[in-house]
């Protein structure tokens, strides 16, 4: 309907293509139209190509390090289907502290696949079975400060070309 001009909208917030490949053609079509200037009345809030890059927690972790942004101590391990053995030194594992967090790099939102409070190599081995094609991050646990009796937090949003830091 979009291609035929039968459906129009002013803004497009892509909340699906990172979870379901069936939405990739739509997101790519809108991105192509926007970049070509053909659909200037229709603006993507989050550009598909940037969203794909930003959704990879391992890539973003390395980007943050490259730009001197403080991040928790993290070990990035290969997907199980690429390398079944986990190669960690005792020193690396000790740097994580106890407990630590295990999370998939590309499984997004809501803590899906995340293991909080991990303490053993067995938990790392078991967690990698959740998504055998995904990289995993092993991270030290960071305890947030409290403000007015509540945990402090922050998020950074990117919309319409603007970077919007938010905290509370």
mmCIF file with all atom_site columns, C-alpha atoms in Angstrom:
data_model
loop_
_atom_site.group_PDB
_atom_site.id
_atom_site.type_symbol
_atom_site.label_atom_id
_atom_site.label_alt_id
_atom_site.label_comp_id
_atom_site.label_asym_id
_atom_site.label_entity_id
_atom_site.label_seq_id
_atom_site.pdbx_PDB_ins_code
_atom_site.Cartn_x
_atom_site.Cartn_y
_atom_site.Cartn_z
_atom_site.occupancy
_atom_site.B_iso_or_equiv
_atom_site.pdbx_formal_charge
_atom_site.auth_seq_id
_atom_site.auth_comp_id
_atom_site.auth_asym_id
_atom_site.auth_atom_id
_atom_site.pdbx_PDB_model_num
ATOM 1   C CA . UNK A 1 1   ? 0.000  0.000   0.000  1.00 0.00 ? 1   UNK A CA 1
ATOM 2   C CA . UNK A 1 2   ? 2.923  2.339   0.718  1.00 0.00 ? 2   UNK A CA 1
ATOM 3   C CA . UNK A 1 3   ? 4.490  1.642   -2.658 1.00 0.00 ? 3   UNK A CA 1
ATOM 4   C CA . UNK A 1 4   ? 1.186  2.373   -4.421 1.00 0.00 ? 4   UNK A CA 1
ATOM 5   C CA . UNK A 1 5   ? 0.637  5.584   -2.440 1.00 0.00 ? 5   UNK A CA 1
ATOM 6   C CA . UNK A 1 6   ? -2.513 4.136   -0.853 1.00 0.00 ? 6   UNK A CA 1
ATOM 7   C CA . UNK A 1 7   ? -1.125 4.461   2.668  1.00 0.00 ? 7   UNK A CA 1
ATOM 8   C CA . UNK A 1 8   ? 0.682  7.474   4.062  1.00 0.00 ? 8   UNK A CA 1
ATOM 9   C CA . UNK A 1 9   ? 1.891  8.555   7.454  1.00 0.00 ? 9   UNK A CA 1
ATOM 10  C CA . UNK A 1 10  ? 4.164  11.288  8.716  1.00 0.00 ? 10  UNK A CA 1
ATOM 11  C CA . UNK A 1 11  ? 6.378  9.361   11.150 1.00 0.00 ? 11  UNK A CA 1
ATOM 12  C CA . UNK A 1 12  ? 7.614  5.805   11.346 1.00 0.00 ? 12  UNK A CA 1
ATOM 13  C CA . UNK A 1 13  ? 8.836  4.275   14.606 1.00 0.00 ? 13  UNK A CA 1
ATOM 14  C CA . UNK A 1 14  ? 10.364 0.883   13.865 1.00 0.00 ? 14  UNK A CA 1
ATOM 15  C CA . UNK A 1 15  ? 9.726  -1.323  16.885 1.00 0.00 ? 15  UNK A CA 1
ATOM 16  C CA . UNK A 1 16  ? 9.603  -4.613  15.022 1.00 0.00 ? 16  UNK A CA 1
ATOM 17  C CA . UNK A 1 17  ? 12.429 -5.221  12.554 1.00 0.00 ? 17  UNK A CA 1
ATOM 18  C CA . UNK A 1 18  ? 14.970 -5.956  15.283 1.00 0.00 ? 18  UNK A CA 1
ATOM 19  C CA . UNK A 1 19  ? 12.741 -8.789  16.498 1.00 0.00 ? 19  UNK A CA 1
ATOM 20  C CA . UNK A 1 20  ? 11.127 -10.087 13.311 1.00 0.00 ? 20  UNK A CA 1
ATOM 21  C CA . UNK A 1 21  ? 12.877 -10.267 9.922  1.00 0.00 ? 21  UNK A CA 1
ATOM 22  C CA . UNK A 1 22  ? 9.480  -10.064 8.201  1.00 0.00 ? 22  UNK A CA 1
ATOM 23  C CA . UNK A 1 23  ? 9.535  -6.306  8.933  1.00 0.00 ? 23  UNK A CA 1
ATOM 24  C CA . UNK A 1 24  ? 12.933 -5.698  7.258  1.00 0.00 ? 24  UNK A CA 1
ATOM 25  C CA . UNK A 1 25  ? 11.476 -4.977  3.793  1.00 0.00 ? 25  UNK A CA 1
ATOM 26  C CA . UNK A 1 26  ? 9.190  -2.289  5.216  1.00 0.00 ? 26  UNK A CA 1
ATOM 27  C CA . UNK A 1 27  ? 11.961 -0.668  7.271  1.00 0.00 ? 27  UNK A CA 1
ATOM 28  C CA . UNK A 1 28  ? 14.387 -0.779  4.316  1.00 0.00 ? 28  UNK A CA 1
ATOM 29  C CA . UNK A 1 29  ? 11.768 0.677   1.940  1.00 0.00 ? 29  UNK A CA 1
ATOM 30  C CA . UNK A 1 30  ? 11.077 3.600   4.274  1.00 0.00 ? 30  UNK A CA 1
ATOM 31  C CA . UNK A 1 31  ? 14.803 4.206   4.823  1.00 0.00 ? 31  UNK A CA 1
ATOM 32  C CA . UNK A 1 32  ? 15.457 4.165   1.064  1.00 0.00 ? 32  UNK A CA 1
ATOM 33  C CA . UNK A 1 33  ? 12.594 6.592   0.391  1.00 0.00 ? 33  UNK A CA 1
ATOM 34  C CA . UNK A 1 34  ? 13.756 8.912   3.157  1.00 0.00 ? 34  UNK A CA 1
ATOM 35  C CA . UNK A 1 35  ? 17.407 8.915   2.057  1.00 0.00 ? 35  UNK A CA 1
ATOM 36  C CA . UNK A 1 36  ? 16.397 9.501   -1.575 1.00 0.00 ? 36  UNK A CA 1
ATOM 37  C CA . UNK A 1 37  ? 14.258 12.435  -0.499 1.00 0.00 ? 37  UNK A CA 1
ATOM 38  C CA . UNK A 1 38  ? 11.250 10.780  -2.119 1.00 0.00 ? 38  UNK A CA 1
ATOM 39  C CA . UNK A 1 39  ? 9.178  10.572  1.022  1.00 0.00 ? 39  UNK A CA 1
ATOM 40  C CA . UNK A 1 40  ? 10.191 13.684  2.933  1.00 0.00 ? 40  UNK A CA 1
ATOM 41  C CA . UNK A 1 41  ? 6.702  13.949  4.398  1.00 0.00 ? 41  UNK A CA 1
ATOM 42  C CA . UNK A 1 42  ? 7.331  10.539  6.004  1.00 0.00 ? 42  UNK A CA 1
ATOM 43  C CA . UNK A 1 43  ? 10.150 10.638  8.520  1.00 0.00 ? 43  UNK A CA 1
ATOM 44  C CA . UNK A 1 44  ? 11.629 7.596   10.247 1.00 0.00 ? 44  UNK A CA 1
ATOM 45  C CA . UNK A 1 45  ? 12.161 8.274   13.940 1.00 0.00 ? 45  UNK A CA 1
ATOM 46  C CA . UNK A 1 46  ? 14.877 5.635   14.146 1.00 0.00 ? 46  UNK A CA 1
ATOM 47  C CA . UNK A 1 47  ? 16.799 4.906   10.953 1.00 0.00 ? 47  UNK A CA 1
ATOM 48  C CA . UNK A 1 48  ? 16.839 1.175   10.179 1.00 0.00 ? 48  UNK A CA 1
ATOM 49  C CA . UNK A 1 49  ? 20.575 0.860   9.448  1.00 0.00 ? 49  UNK A CA 1
ATOM 50  C CA . UNK A 1 50  ? 21.519 2.719   12.628 1.00 0.00 ? 50  UNK A CA 1
ATOM 51  C CA . UNK A 1 51  ? 19.024 0.691   14.656 1.00 0.00 ? 51  UNK A CA 1
ATOM 52  C CA . UNK A 1 52  ? 20.573 -2.574  13.500 1.00 0.00 ? 52  UNK A CA 1
ATOM 53  C CA . UNK A 1 53  ? 24.036 -1.375  14.514 1.00 0.00 ? 53  UNK A CA 1
ATOM 54  C CA . UNK A 1 54  ? 22.879 0.015   17.854 1.00 0.00 ? 54  UNK A CA 1
ATOM 55  C CA . UNK A 1 55  ? 20.969 -3.164  18.751 1.00 0.00 ? 55  UNK A CA 1
ATOM 56  C CA . UNK A 1 56  ? 24.234 -5.138  18.969 1.00 0.00 ? 56  UNK A CA 1
ATOM 57  C CA . UNK A 1 57  ? 25.333 -4.678  22.590 1.00 0.00 ? 57  UNK A CA 1
ATOM 58  C CA . UNK A 1 58  ? 28.843 -6.006  21.865 1.00 0.00 ? 58  UNK A CA 1
ATOM 59  C CA . UNK A 1 59  ? 29.393 -3.497  19.060 1.00 0.00 ? 59  UNK A CA 1
ATOM 60  C CA . UNK A 1 60  ? 28.071 -0.640  21.190 1.00 0.00 ? 60  UNK A CA 1
ATOM 61  C CA . UNK A 1 61  ? 30.272 -1.672  24.113 1.00 0.00 ? 61  UNK A CA 1
ATOM 62  C CA . UNK A 1 62  ? 33.344 -1.441  21.867 1.00 0.00 ? 62  UNK A CA 1
ATOM 63  C CA . UNK A 1 63  ? 32.145 1.910   20.461 1.00 0.00 ? 63  UNK A CA 1
ATOM 64  C CA . UNK A 1 64  ? 31.752 3.280   23.980 1.00 0.00 ? 64  UNK A CA 1
ATOM 65  C CA . UNK A 1 65  ? 35.268 2.150   24.888 1.00 0.00 ? 65  UNK A CA 1
ATOM 66  C CA . UNK A 1 66  ? 36.659 3.719   21.706 1.00 0.00 ? 66  UNK A CA 1
ATOM 67  C CA . UNK A 1 67  ? 35.046 7.028   22.694 1.00 0.00 ? 67  UNK A CA 1
ATOM 68  C CA . UNK A 1 68  ? 36.267 6.913   26.326 1.00 0.00 ? 68  UNK A CA 1
ATOM 69  C CA . UNK A 1 69  ? 32.811 6.282   27.790 1.00 0.00 ? 69  UNK A CA 1
ATOM 70  C CA . UNK A 1 70  ? 33.020 4.389   31.052 1.00 0.00 ? 70  UNK A CA 1
ATOM 71  C CA . UNK A 1 71  ? 31.449 0.945   30.867 1.00 0.00 ? 71  UNK A CA 1
ATOM 72  C CA . UNK A 1 72  ? 31.390 -2.082  33.166 1.00 0.00 ? 72  UNK A CA 1
ATOM 73  C CA . UNK A 1 73  ? 34.255 -4.555  32.788 1.00 0.00 ? 73  UNK A CA 1
ATOM 74  C CA . UNK A 1 74  ? 33.039 -6.848  30.009 1.00 0.00 ? 74  UNK A CA 1
ATOM 75  C CA . UNK A 1 75  ? 34.223 -9.954  28.207 1.00 0.00 ? 75  UNK A CA 1
ATOM 76  C CA . UNK A 1 76  ? 32.669 -10.591 24.792 1.00 0.00 ? 76  UNK A CA 1
ATOM 77  C CA . UNK A 1 77  ? 32.511 -14.250 23.793 1.00 0.00 ? 77  UNK A CA 1
ATOM 78  C CA . UNK A 1 78  ? 31.812 -15.827 20.420 1.00 0.00 ? 78  UNK A CA 1
ATOM 79  C CA . UNK A 1 79  ? 28.514 -17.459 19.502 1.00 0.00 ? 79  UNK A CA 1
ATOM 80  C CA . UNK A 1 80  ? 28.294 -21.114 20.454 1.00 0.00 ? 80  UNK A CA 1
ATOM 81  C CA . UNK A 1 81  ? 27.782 -22.116 16.799 1.00 0.00 ? 81  UNK A CA 1
ATOM 82  C CA . UNK A 1 82  ? 31.044 -20.365 15.845 1.00 0.00 ? 82  UNK A CA 1
ATOM 83  C CA . UNK A 1 83  ? 33.122 -21.669 18.732 1.00 0.00 ? 83  UNK A CA 1
ATOM 84  C CA . UNK A 1 84  ? 31.740 -24.180 21.202 1.00 0.00 ? 84  UNK A CA 1
ATOM 85  C CA . UNK A 1 85  ? 34.558 -23.876 23.730 1.00 0.00 ? 85  UNK A CA 1
ATOM 86  C CA . UNK A 1 86  ? 34.595 -20.841 26.014 1.00 0.00 ? 86  UNK A CA 1
ATOM 87  C CA . UNK A 1 87  ? 38.146 -19.571 26.329 1.00 0.00 ? 87  UNK A CA 1
ATOM 88  C CA . UNK A 1 88  ? 38.473 -17.587 29.542 1.00 0.00 ? 88  UNK A CA 1
ATOM 89  C CA . UNK A 1 89  ? 41.444 -17.249 31.816 1.00 0.00 ? 89  UNK A CA 1
ATOM 90  C CA . UNK A 1 90  ? 40.988 -17.431 35.572 1.00 0.00 ? 90  UNK A CA 1
ATOM 91  C CA . UNK A 1 91  ? 42.260 -13.835 35.698 1.00 0.00 ? 91  UNK A CA 1
ATOM 92  C CA . UNK A 1 92  ? 39.562 -12.633 33.257 1.00 0.00 ? 92  UNK A CA 1
ATOM 93  C CA . UNK A 1 93  ? 36.857 -14.491 35.133 1.00 0.00 ? 93  UNK A CA 1
ATOM 94  C CA . UNK A 1 94  ? 38.085 -13.061 38.449 1.00 0.00 ? 94  UNK A CA 1
ATOM 95  C CA . UNK A 1 95  ? 37.939 -9.487  37.040 1.00 0.00 ? 95  UNK A CA 1
ATOM 96  C CA . UNK A 1 96  ? 34.193 -9.915  36.523 1.00 0.00 ? 96  UNK A CA 1
ATOM 97  C CA . UNK A 1 97  ? 33.699 -10.320 40.269 1.00 0.00 ? 97  UNK A CA 1
ATOM 98  C CA . UNK A 1 98  ? 30.816 -12.227 41.799 1.00 0.00 ? 98  UNK A CA 1
ATOM 99  C CA . UNK A 1 99  ? 28.025 -12.162 40.925 1.00 0.00 ? 99  UNK A CA 1
ATOM 100 C CA . UNK A 1 100 ? 28.253 -11.136 37.260 1.00 0.00 ? 100 UNK A CA 1
ATOM 101 C CA . UNK A 1 101 ? 25.802 -10.765 34.387 1.00 0.00 ? 101 UNK A CA 1
ATOM 102 C CA . UNK A 1 102 ? 25.531 -12.851 31.203 1.00 0.00 ? 102 UNK A CA 1
ATOM 103 C CA . UNK A 1 103 ? 23.616 -11.340 28.293 1.00 0.00 ? 103 UNK A CA 1
ATOM 104 C CA . UNK A 1 104 ? 23.182 -12.028 24.604 1.00 0.00 ? 104 UNK A CA 1
ATOM 105 C CA . UNK A 1 105 ? 24.435 -9.248  22.320 1.00 0.00 ? 105 UNK A CA 1
ATOM 106 C CA . UNK A 1 106 ? 21.516 -9.144  19.897 1.00 0.00 ? 106 UNK A CA 1
ATOM 107 C CA . UNK A 1 107 ? 18.513 -10.526 21.734 1.00 0.00 ? 107 UNK A CA 1
ATOM 108 C CA . UNK A 1 108 ? 16.734 -7.345  22.693 1.00 0.00 ? 108 UNK A CA 1
ATOM 109 C CA . UNK A 1 109 ? 14.556 -6.008  25.426 1.00 0.00 ? 109 UNK A CA 1
ATOM 110 C CA . UNK A 1 110 ? 12.935 -7.129  28.614 1.00 0.00 ? 110 UNK A CA 1
ATOM 111 C CA . UNK A 1 111 ? 15.890 -9.115  29.906 1.00 0.00 ? 111 UNK A CA 1
ATOM 112 C CA . UNK A 1 112 ? 15.284 -11.987 27.464 1.00 0.00 ? 112 UNK A CA 1
ATOM 113 C CA . UNK A 1 113 ? 18.174 -14.436 27.739 1.00 0.00 ? 113 UNK A CA 1
ATOM 114 C CA . UNK A 1 114 ? 19.901 -12.415 30.473 1.00 0.00 ? 114 UNK A CA 1
ATOM 115 C CA . UNK A 1 115 ? 21.305 -14.221 33.504 1.00 0.00 ? 115 UNK A CA 1
ATOM 116 C CA . UNK A 1 116 ? 21.585 -12.001 36.565 1.00 0.00 ? 116 UNK A CA 1
ATOM 117 C CA . UNK A 1 117 ? 23.633 -13.124 39.532 1.00 0.00 ? 117 UNK A CA 1
ATOM 118 C CA . UNK A 1 118 ? 25.824 -15.614 37.643 1.00 0.00 ? 118 UNK A CA 1
ATOM 119 C CA . UNK A 1 119 ? 28.807 -17.031 39.495 1.00 0.00 ? 119 UNK A CA 1
ATOM 120 C CA . UNK A 1 120 ? 30.172 -20.000 37.544 1.00 0.00 ? 120 UNK A CA 1
ATOM 121 C CA . UNK A 1 121 ? 31.650 -21.062 34.229 1.00 0.00 ? 121 UNK A CA 1
ATOM 122 C CA . UNK A 1 122 ? 28.832 -23.624 33.960 1.00 0.00 ? 122 UNK A CA 1
ATOM 123 C CA . UNK A 1 123 ? 26.277 -20.801 33.952 1.00 0.00 ? 123 UNK A CA 1
ATOM 124 C CA . UNK A 1 124 ? 28.146 -19.193 31.043 1.00 0.00 ? 124 UNK A CA 1
ATOM 125 C CA . UNK A 1 125 ? 28.206 -22.480 29.130 1.00 0.00 ? 125 UNK A CA 1
ATOM 126 C CA . UNK A 1 126 ? 24.489 -23.054 29.787 1.00 0.00 ? 126 UNK A CA 1
ATOM 127 C CA . UNK A 1 127 ? 23.472 -19.474 28.897 1.00 0.00 ? 127 UNK A CA 1
ATOM 128 C CA . UNK A 1 128 ? 25.091 -19.719 25.459 1.00 0.00 ? 128 UNK A CA 1
ATOM 129 C CA . UNK A 1 129 ? 22.581 -22.440 24.597 1.00 0.00 ? 129 UNK A CA 1
ATOM 130 C CA . UNK A 1 130 ? 19.716 -19.895 24.687 1.00 0.00 ? 130 UNK A CA 1
ATOM 131 C CA . UNK A 1 131 ? 20.747 -18.394 21.348 1.00 0.00 ? 131 UNK A CA 1
ATOM 132 C CA . UNK A 1 132 ? 23.576 -20.362 19.764 1.00 0.00 ? 132 UNK A CA 1
ATOM 133 C CA . UNK A 1 133 ? 24.142 -17.803 16.985 1.00 0.00 ? 133 UNK A CA 1
ATOM 134 C CA . UNK A 1 134 ? 24.547 -14.784 19.238 1.00 0.00 ? 134 UNK A CA 1
ATOM 135 C CA . UNK A 1 135 ? 27.631 -13.311 20.884 1.00 0.00 ? 135 UNK A CA 1
ATOM 136 C CA . UNK A 1 136 ? 27.447 -12.999 24.658 1.00 0.00 ? 136 UNK A CA 1
ATOM 137 C CA . UNK A 1 137 ? 28.633 -10.342 27.041 1.00 0.00 ? 137 UNK A CA 1
ATOM 138 C CA . UNK A 1 138 ? 29.889 -11.234 30.487 1.00 0.00 ? 138 UNK A CA 1
ATOM 139 C CA . UNK A 1 139 ? 29.729 -8.111  32.634 1.00 0.00 ? 139 UNK A CA 1
ATOM 140 C CA . UNK A 1 140 ? 30.615 -7.115  36.130 1.00 0.00 ? 140 UNK A CA 1
ATOM 141 C CA . UNK A 1 141 ? 27.603 -6.177  38.225 1.00 0.00 ? 141 UNK A CA 1
ATOM 142 C CA . UNK A 1 142 ? 27.223 -2.443  38.718 1.00 0.00 ? 142 UNK A CA 1
ATOM 143 C CA . UNK A 1 143 ? 25.159 -1.259  41.630 1.00 0.00 ? 143 UNK A CA 1
ATOM 144 C CA . UNK A 1 144 ? 23.447 2.029   40.755 1.00 0.00 ? 144 UNK A CA 1
ATOM 145 C CA . UNK A 1 145 ? 23.507 4.954   43.128 1.00 0.00 ? 145 UNK A CA 1
ATOM 146 C CA . UNK A 1 146 ? 20.294 5.984   44.796 1.00 0.00 ? 146 UNK A CA 1
ATOM 147 C CA . UNK A 1 147 ? 18.652 9.385   44.526 1.00 0.00 ? 147 UNK A CA 1
ATOM 148 C CA . UNK A 1 148 ? 15.814 10.155  46.922 1.00 0.00 ? 148 UNK A CA 1
ATOM 149 C CA . UNK A 1 149 ? 15.558 6.464   47.833 1.00 0.00 ? 149 UNK A CA 1
ATOM 150 C CA . UNK A 1 150 ? 15.230 5.261   44.228 1.00 0.00 ? 150 UNK A CA 1
ATOM 151 C CA . UNK A 1 151 ? 17.759 3.681   41.855 1.00 0.00 ? 151 UNK A CA 1
ATOM 152 C CA . UNK A 1 152 ? 19.275 6.212   39.494 1.00 0.00 ? 152 UNK A CA 1
ATOM 153 C CA . UNK A 1 153 ? 19.234 5.290   35.804 1.00 0.00 ? 153 UNK A CA 1
ATOM 154 C CA . UNK A 1 154 ? 19.854 6.750   32.399 1.00 0.00 ? 154 UNK A CA 1
ATOM 155 C CA . UNK A 1 155 ? 19.019 6.023   28.799 1.00 0.00 ? 155 UNK A CA 1
ATOM 156 C CA . UNK A 1 156 ? 20.084 7.686   25.590 1.00 0.00 ? 156 UNK A CA 1
ATOM 157 C CA . UNK A 1 157 ? 17.636 7.950   22.722 1.00 0.00 ? 157 UNK A CA 1
ATOM 158 C CA . UNK A 1 158 ? 18.382 8.814   19.121 1.00 0.00 ? 158 UNK A CA 1
ATOM 159 C CA . UNK A 1 159 ? 15.452 10.297  17.211 1.00 0.00 ? 159 UNK A CA 1
ATOM 160 C CA . UNK A 1 160 ? 15.263 12.485  14.128 1.00 0.00 ? 160 UNK A CA 1
ATOM 161 C CA . UNK A 1 161 ? 19.052 12.901  14.167 1.00 0.00 ? 161 UNK A CA 1
ATOM 162 C CA . UNK A 1 162 ? 19.132 14.119  17.774 1.00 0.00 ? 162 UNK A CA 1
ATOM 163 C CA . UNK A 1 163 ? 20.843 12.431  20.723 1.00 0.00 ? 163 UNK A CA 1
ATOM 164 C CA . UNK A 1 164 ? 18.615 12.708  23.788 1.00 0.00 ? 164 UNK A CA 1
ATOM 165 C CA . UNK A 1 165 ? 20.083 11.663  27.172 1.00 0.00 ? 165 UNK A CA 1
ATOM 166 C CA . UNK A 1 166 ? 17.453 10.973  29.831 1.00 0.00 ? 166 UNK A CA 1
ATOM 167 C CA . UNK A 1 167 ? 17.942 10.108  33.484 1.00 0.00 ? 167 UNK A CA 1
ATOM 168 C CA . UNK A 1 168 ? 15.953 9.708   36.606 1.00 0.00 ? 168 UNK A CA 1
#
